[in-house]
Coordinates of N, CA and C in Angstrom, one line a residue:
X159 N 11.3 -17.7 34.7 CA 10.3 -18.7 34.4 C 10.1 -19.0 32.9
X160 N 10.2 -17.9 32.2 CA 10.0 -18.0 30.7 C 11.1 -18.9 30.1
X161 N 12.3 -18.7 30.6 CA 13.5 -19.5 30.1 C 13.3 -20.9 30.4
X162 N 12.9 -21.3 31.6 CA 12.6 -22.7 32.0 C 11.4 -23.2 31.2
X163 N 10.4 -22.4 30.9 CA 9.2 -22.9 30.2 C 9.6 -23.3 28.8
X164 N 10.6 -22.6 28.2 CA 11.0 -22.9 26.9 C 12.1 -24.1 26.9
X165 N 13.0 -24.0 27.8 CA 14.1 -25.0 27.8 C 13.8 -26.4 28.2
X166 N 12.9 -26.5 29.2 CA 12.6 -27.8 29.8 C 12.0 -28.8 28.7
X167 N 11.0 -28.4 27.9 CA 10.6 -29.3 26.9 C 11.6 -29.7 25.9
X168 N 12.5 -28.8 25.6 CA 13.6 -29.1 24.6 C 14.5 -30.1 25.3
X169 N 14.8 -29.9 26.5 CA 15.6 -30.9 27.2 C 15.0 -32.3 27.2
X170 N 13.7 -32.4 27.4 CA 13.0 -33.6 27.3 C 13.2 -34.3 26.0
X171 N 13.1 -33.5 24.9 CA 13.3 -34.0 23.6 C 14.7 -34.5 23.4
X172 N 15.7 -33.8 23.9 CA 17.1 -34.2 23.8 C 17.3 -35.6 24.5
X173 N 16.7 -35.7 25.7 CA 16.9 -36.9 26.5 C 16.2 -38.1 25.7
X174 N 15.1 -37.9 25.1 CA 14.4 -38.9 24.4 C 15.3 -39.3 23.2
X175 N 15.9 -38.4 22.5 CA 16.7 -38.7 21.4 C 17.9 -39.5 21.8
X176 N 18.5 -39.2 23.0 CA 19.6 -39.9 23.5 C 19.3 -41.3 23.9
X177 N 18.1 -41.5 24.4 CA 17.6 -42.8 24.8 C 17.5 -43.7 23.5
X178 N 16.9 -43.1 22.5 CA 16.8 -43.9 21.2 C 18.2 -44.2 20.7
X179 N 19.1 -43.3 20.7 CA 20.5 -43.5 20.2 C 21.1 -44.6 21.0
X180 N 20.9 -44.7 22.3 CA 21.5 -45.8 23.1 C 21.0 -47.1 22.7
X181 N 19.8 -47.1 22.1 CA 19.2 -48.4 21.7 C 19.9 -48.9 20.4
X182 N 20.6 -48.1 19.7 CA 21.2 -48.5 18.5 C 22.7 -48.8 18.7
X183 N 23.3 -48.5 19.8 CA 24.7 -48.6 20.1 C 24.9 -49.8 21.1
X184 N 25.9 -50.6 20.8 CA 26.2 -51.7 21.7 C 27.1 -51.2 22.9
X185 N 26.4 -51.1 24.0 CA 27.2 -50.8 25.3 C 26.9 -51.9 26.3
X186 N 27.8 -52.0 27.2 CA 27.7 -53.1 28.2 C 26.7 -52.7 29.2
X187 N 26.6 -51.4 29.5 CA 25.7 -51.0 30.6 C 24.6 -50.0 30.1
X188 N 24.1 -50.3 28.8 CA 23.1 -49.4 28.3 C 21.8 -49.3 29.1
X189 N 21.5 -50.4 29.7 CA 20.3 -50.3 30.6 C 20.4 -49.3 31.7
X190 N 21.6 -49.3 32.3 CA 21.8 -48.3 33.4 C 21.7 -46.9 32.9
X191 N 22.3 -46.6 31.7 CA 22.2 -45.3 31.1 C 20.8 -44.9 30.8
X192 N 20.1 -45.8 30.2 CA 18.7 -45.5 29.9 C 17.9 -45.2 31.1
X193 N 18.1 -46.0 32.2 CA 17.4 -45.8 33.4 C 17.7 -44.5 34.0
X194 N 18.9 -44.0 34.0 CA 19.3 -42.7 34.5 C 18.6 -41.6 33.7
X195 N 18.6 -41.8 32.3 CA 18.0 -40.8 31.5 C 16.5 -40.7 31.7
X196 N 15.9 -41.9 31.9 CA 14.4 -41.9 32.2 C 14.1 -41.2 33.6
X197 N 15.0 -41.4 34.5 CA 14.8 -40.7 35.8 C 14.9 -39.2 35.7
X198 N 15.9 -38.8 34.9 CA 16.0 -37.4 34.6 C 14.8 -36.8 33.9
X199 N 14.2 -37.6 33.0 CA 13.0 -37.2 32.3 C 11.8 -37.0 33.3
X200 N 11.7 -38.0 34.2 CA 10.7 -37.9 35.3 C 10.8 -36.6 36.1
X201 N 12.0 -36.3 36.5 CA 12.3 -35.1 37.3 C 11.9 -33.8 36.5
X202 N 12.3 -33.8 35.2 CA 12.0 -32.6 34.4 C 10.5 -32.5 34.1
X203 N 9.9 -33.6 33.9 CA 8.4 -33.6 33.7 C 7.7 -33.0 35.0
X204 N 8.2 -33.4 36.1 CA 7.6 -32.8 37.4 C 7.9 -31.3 37.4
X205 N 9.1 -30.9 37.0 CA 9.4 -29.5 37.0 C 8.5 -28.7 36.0
X206 N 8.2 -29.3 34.9 CA 7.4 -28.7 33.9 C 6.0 -28.5 34.4
X207 N 5.5 -29.6 35.1 CA 4.1 -29.5 35.7 C 4.0 -28.4 36.7
X208 N 5.0 -28.3 37.6 CA 5.0 -27.2 38.6 C 5.1 -25.9 38.0
X209 N 5.9 -25.7 37.0 CA 6.0 -24.5 36.3 C 4.7 -24.0 35.6
X210 N 4.1 -25.0 35.0 CA 2.8 -24.7 34.3 C 1.7 -24.3 35.4
X211 N 1.7 -24.9 36.5 CA 0.8 -24.5 37.6 C 1.1 -23.1 38.1
X212 N 2.4 -22.8 38.2 CA 2.8 -21.4 38.7 C 2.3 -20.4 37.7
X213 N 2.5 -20.7 36.4 CA 2.1 -19.8 35.3 C 0.6 -19.6 35.3
X214 N -0.1 -20.7 35.5 CA -1.6 -20.6 35.5 C -2.1 -19.8 36.7
X215 N -1.4 -19.9 37.8 CA -1.8 -19.2 39.1 C -1.6 -17.7 38.9
X216 N -0.6 -17.3 38.1 CA -0.3 -15.9 38.0 C -1.2 -15.2 37.0
X217 N -1.9 -15.9 36.2 CA -2.8 -15.3 35.2 C -4.0 -14.7 35.9

């Protein structure tokens, strides 16, 4: 749990950086890539929320 608690926010930051980078590059399907990365962010955010609830319940 500790590993996930540390890594998931970092992963969110990396995804956000990648989304911004896609905005500066000319790609034909950049909208599709950004949408996929946003979906991944949503899933990770849900995981972070559940993890925080589990940690709070164990205290």
